[in-house]
mmCIF file of C-alpha atoms in Angstrom:
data_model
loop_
_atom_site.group_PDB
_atom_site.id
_atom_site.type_symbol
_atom_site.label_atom_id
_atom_site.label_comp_id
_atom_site.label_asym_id
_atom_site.label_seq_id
_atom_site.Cartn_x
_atom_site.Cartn_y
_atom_site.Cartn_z
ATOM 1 C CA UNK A 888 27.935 122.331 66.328
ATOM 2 C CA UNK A 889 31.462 122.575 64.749
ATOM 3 C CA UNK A 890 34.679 120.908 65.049
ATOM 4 C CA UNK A 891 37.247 121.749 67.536
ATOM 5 C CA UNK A 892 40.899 121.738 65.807
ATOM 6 C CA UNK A 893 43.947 121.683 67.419
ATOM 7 C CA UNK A 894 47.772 122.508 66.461
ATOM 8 C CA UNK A 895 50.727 121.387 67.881
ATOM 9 C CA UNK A 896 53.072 124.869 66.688
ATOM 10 C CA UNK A 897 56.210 124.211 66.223
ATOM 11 C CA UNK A 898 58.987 126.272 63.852
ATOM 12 C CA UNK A 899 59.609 123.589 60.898
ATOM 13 C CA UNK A 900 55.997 121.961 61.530
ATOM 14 C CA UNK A 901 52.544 121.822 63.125
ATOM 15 C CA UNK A 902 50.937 118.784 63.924
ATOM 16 C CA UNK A 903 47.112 119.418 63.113
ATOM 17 C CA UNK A 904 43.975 117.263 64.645
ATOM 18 C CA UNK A 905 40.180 118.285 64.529
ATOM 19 C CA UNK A 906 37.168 116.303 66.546
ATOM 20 C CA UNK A 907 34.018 115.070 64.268
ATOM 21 C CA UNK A 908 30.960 117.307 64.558
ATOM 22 C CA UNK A 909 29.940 116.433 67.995
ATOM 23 C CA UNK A 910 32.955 117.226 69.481
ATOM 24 C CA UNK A 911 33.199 113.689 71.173
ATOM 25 C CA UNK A 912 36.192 112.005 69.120
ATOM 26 C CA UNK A 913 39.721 113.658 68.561
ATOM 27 C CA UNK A 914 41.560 112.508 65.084
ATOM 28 C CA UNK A 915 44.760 113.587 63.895
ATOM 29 C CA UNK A 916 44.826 115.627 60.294
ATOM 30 C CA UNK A 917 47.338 116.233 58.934
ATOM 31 C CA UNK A 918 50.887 118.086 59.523
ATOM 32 C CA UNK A 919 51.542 121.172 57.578
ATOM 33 C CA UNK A 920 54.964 123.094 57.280
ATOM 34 C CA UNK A 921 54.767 126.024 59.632
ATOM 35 C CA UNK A 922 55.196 128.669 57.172
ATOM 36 C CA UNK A 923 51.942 127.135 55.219
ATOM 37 C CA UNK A 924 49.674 126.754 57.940
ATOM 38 C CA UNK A 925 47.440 130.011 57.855
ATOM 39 C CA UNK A 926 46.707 129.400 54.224
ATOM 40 C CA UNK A 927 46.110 125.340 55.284
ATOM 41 C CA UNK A 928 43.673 126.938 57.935
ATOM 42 C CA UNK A 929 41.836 129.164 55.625
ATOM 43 C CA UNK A 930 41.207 126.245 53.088
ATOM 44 C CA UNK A 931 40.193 124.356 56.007
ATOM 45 C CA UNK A 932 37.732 126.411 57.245
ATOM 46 C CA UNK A 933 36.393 127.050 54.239
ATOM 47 C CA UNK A 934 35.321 123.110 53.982
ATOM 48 C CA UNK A 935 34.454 122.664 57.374
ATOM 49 C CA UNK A 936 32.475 124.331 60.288
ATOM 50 C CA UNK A 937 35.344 124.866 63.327
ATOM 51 C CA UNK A 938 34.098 126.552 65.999
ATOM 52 C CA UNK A 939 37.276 126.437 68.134
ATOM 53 C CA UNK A 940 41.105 125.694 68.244
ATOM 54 C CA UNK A 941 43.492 124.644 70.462
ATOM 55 C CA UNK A 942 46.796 125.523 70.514
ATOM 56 C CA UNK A 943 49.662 123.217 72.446
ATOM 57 C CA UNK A 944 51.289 125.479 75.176
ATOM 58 C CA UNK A 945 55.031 124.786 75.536
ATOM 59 C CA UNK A 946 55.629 124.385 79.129
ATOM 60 C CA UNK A 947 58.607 122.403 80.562
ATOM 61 C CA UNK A 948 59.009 120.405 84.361
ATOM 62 C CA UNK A 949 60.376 123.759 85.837
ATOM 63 C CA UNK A 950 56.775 125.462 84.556
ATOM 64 C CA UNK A 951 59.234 127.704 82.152
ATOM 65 C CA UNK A 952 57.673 128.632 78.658
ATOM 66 C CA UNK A 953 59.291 126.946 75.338
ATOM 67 C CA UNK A 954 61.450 129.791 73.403
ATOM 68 C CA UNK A 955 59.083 128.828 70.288
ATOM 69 C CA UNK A 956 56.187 130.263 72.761
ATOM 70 C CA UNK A 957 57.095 133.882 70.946
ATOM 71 C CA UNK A 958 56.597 132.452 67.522
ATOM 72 C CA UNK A 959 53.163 131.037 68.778
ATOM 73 C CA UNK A 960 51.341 134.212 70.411
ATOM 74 C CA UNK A 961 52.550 136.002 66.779
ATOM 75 C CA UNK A 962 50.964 132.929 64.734
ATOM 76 C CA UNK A 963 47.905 133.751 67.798
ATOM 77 C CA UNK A 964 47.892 137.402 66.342
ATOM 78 C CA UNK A 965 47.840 136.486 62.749
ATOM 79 C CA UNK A 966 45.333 133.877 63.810
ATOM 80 C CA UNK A 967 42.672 136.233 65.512
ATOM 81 C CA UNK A 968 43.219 138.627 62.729
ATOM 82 C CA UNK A 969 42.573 136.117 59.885
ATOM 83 C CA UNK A 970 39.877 134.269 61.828
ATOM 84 C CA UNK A 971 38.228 136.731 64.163
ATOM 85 C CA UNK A 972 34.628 134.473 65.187
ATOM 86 C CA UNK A 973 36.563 131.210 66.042
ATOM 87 C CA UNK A 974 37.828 130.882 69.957
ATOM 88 C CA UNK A 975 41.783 129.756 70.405
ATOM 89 C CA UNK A 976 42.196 128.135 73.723
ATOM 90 C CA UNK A 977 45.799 127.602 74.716
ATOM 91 C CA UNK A 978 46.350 123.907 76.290
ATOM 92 C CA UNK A 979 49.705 122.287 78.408
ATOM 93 C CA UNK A 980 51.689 120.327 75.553
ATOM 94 C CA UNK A 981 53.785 118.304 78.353
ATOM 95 C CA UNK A 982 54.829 114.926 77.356
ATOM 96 C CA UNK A 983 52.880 115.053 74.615
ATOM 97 C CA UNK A 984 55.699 113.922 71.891
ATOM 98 C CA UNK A 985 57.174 111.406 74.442
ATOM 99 C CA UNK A 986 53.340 110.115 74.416
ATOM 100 C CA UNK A 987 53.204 110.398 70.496
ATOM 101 C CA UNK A 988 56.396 108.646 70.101
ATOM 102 C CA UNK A 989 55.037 105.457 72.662
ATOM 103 C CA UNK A 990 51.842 104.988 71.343
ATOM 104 C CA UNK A 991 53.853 105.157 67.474
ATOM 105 C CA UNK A 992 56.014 102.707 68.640
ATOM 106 C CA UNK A 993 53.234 99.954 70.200
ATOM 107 C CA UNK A 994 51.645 100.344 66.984
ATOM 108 C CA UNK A 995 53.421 97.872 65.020
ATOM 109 C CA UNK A 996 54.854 100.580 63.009
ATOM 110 C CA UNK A 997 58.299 100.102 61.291
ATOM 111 C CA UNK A 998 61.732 102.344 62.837
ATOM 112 C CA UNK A 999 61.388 104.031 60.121
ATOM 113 C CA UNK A 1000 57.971 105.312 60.264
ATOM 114 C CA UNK A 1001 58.291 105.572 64.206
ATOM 115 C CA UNK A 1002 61.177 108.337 64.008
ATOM 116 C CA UNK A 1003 59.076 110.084 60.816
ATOM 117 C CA UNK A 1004 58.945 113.731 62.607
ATOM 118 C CA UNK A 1005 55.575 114.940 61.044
ATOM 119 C CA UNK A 1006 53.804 111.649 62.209
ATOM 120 C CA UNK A 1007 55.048 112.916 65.682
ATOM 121 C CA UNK A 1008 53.594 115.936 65.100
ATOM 122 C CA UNK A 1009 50.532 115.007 64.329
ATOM 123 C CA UNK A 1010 49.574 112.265 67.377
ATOM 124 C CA UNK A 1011 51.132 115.212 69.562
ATOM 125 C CA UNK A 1012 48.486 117.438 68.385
ATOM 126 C CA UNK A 1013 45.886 114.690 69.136
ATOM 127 C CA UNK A 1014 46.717 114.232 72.332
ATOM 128 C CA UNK A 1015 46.443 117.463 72.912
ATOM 129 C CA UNK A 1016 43.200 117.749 71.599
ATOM 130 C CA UNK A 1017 41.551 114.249 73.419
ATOM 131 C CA UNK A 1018 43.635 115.776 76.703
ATOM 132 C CA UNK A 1019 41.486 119.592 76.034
ATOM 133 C CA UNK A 1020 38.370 117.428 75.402
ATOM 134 C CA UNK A 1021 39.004 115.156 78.330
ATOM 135 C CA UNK A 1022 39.415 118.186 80.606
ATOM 136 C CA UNK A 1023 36.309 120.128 79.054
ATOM 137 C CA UNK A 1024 33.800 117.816 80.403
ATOM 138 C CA UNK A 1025 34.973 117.307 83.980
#
């Protein structure tokens, strides 16, 4: 069994969390400038056995799609095209950088480090992972 990796896409930077092998734990990665993330994928992959991704689906209260959405099902494209045997599942994003920015903030960590954008990014991504994994065994 592989790991399940998830991206939260956005147009400066993607937040990036995988599971362990067993799919039972979700941990954020890393967070990669947008515009470096296919080649960050392929090095990835190369080093590790993913089986799936998840990818954050921008959805706001009204149920409207994000504007970045476009940007995302062309990354999806390039994606399937680069990576044809690995599954992309598409999961609701909602609250999830309100969430990051909460559990950043009980942490103890300074305001500096709280308001650090890519850290953001990156507990987003894991929260949308945990929430996919969560949902996947109900």
């Amino acid at each position: 069994m592989g790991q399940i990796l998830a991206i939260d896409y956005g147009k400066a930077r993607c937040g990036i969390a995988t599971t362990d092998d067993m799919q039972i734990i979700a941990s954020s990665l890393d967070t990669v400038e947008t515009k470096h993330i296919l080649p960050f994928l392929k090095k990835y992959f190369s080093e590790n056995k993913v089986d799936d991704v998840v990818i954050g689906l921008p959805i706001d209260l009204k149920g409207n799609v994000s504007e970045v959405e476009t940007d995302i099902l062309q990354f999806i494209d390039e994606f399937k095209k680069e990576f044809p045997t690995i599954s992309v599942y598409r999961f609701d994003e909602r609250f999830t950088s309100k969430m990051a920015s909460f559990f950043i903030s009980q942490s103890g960590k300074s305001k500096k480090k709280r308001e650090e954008k890519g850290l953001i990014d990156k507990i987003s991504a894991t929260i949308i992972l945990q929430n996919f994994l969560e949902q996947r065994t109900r």
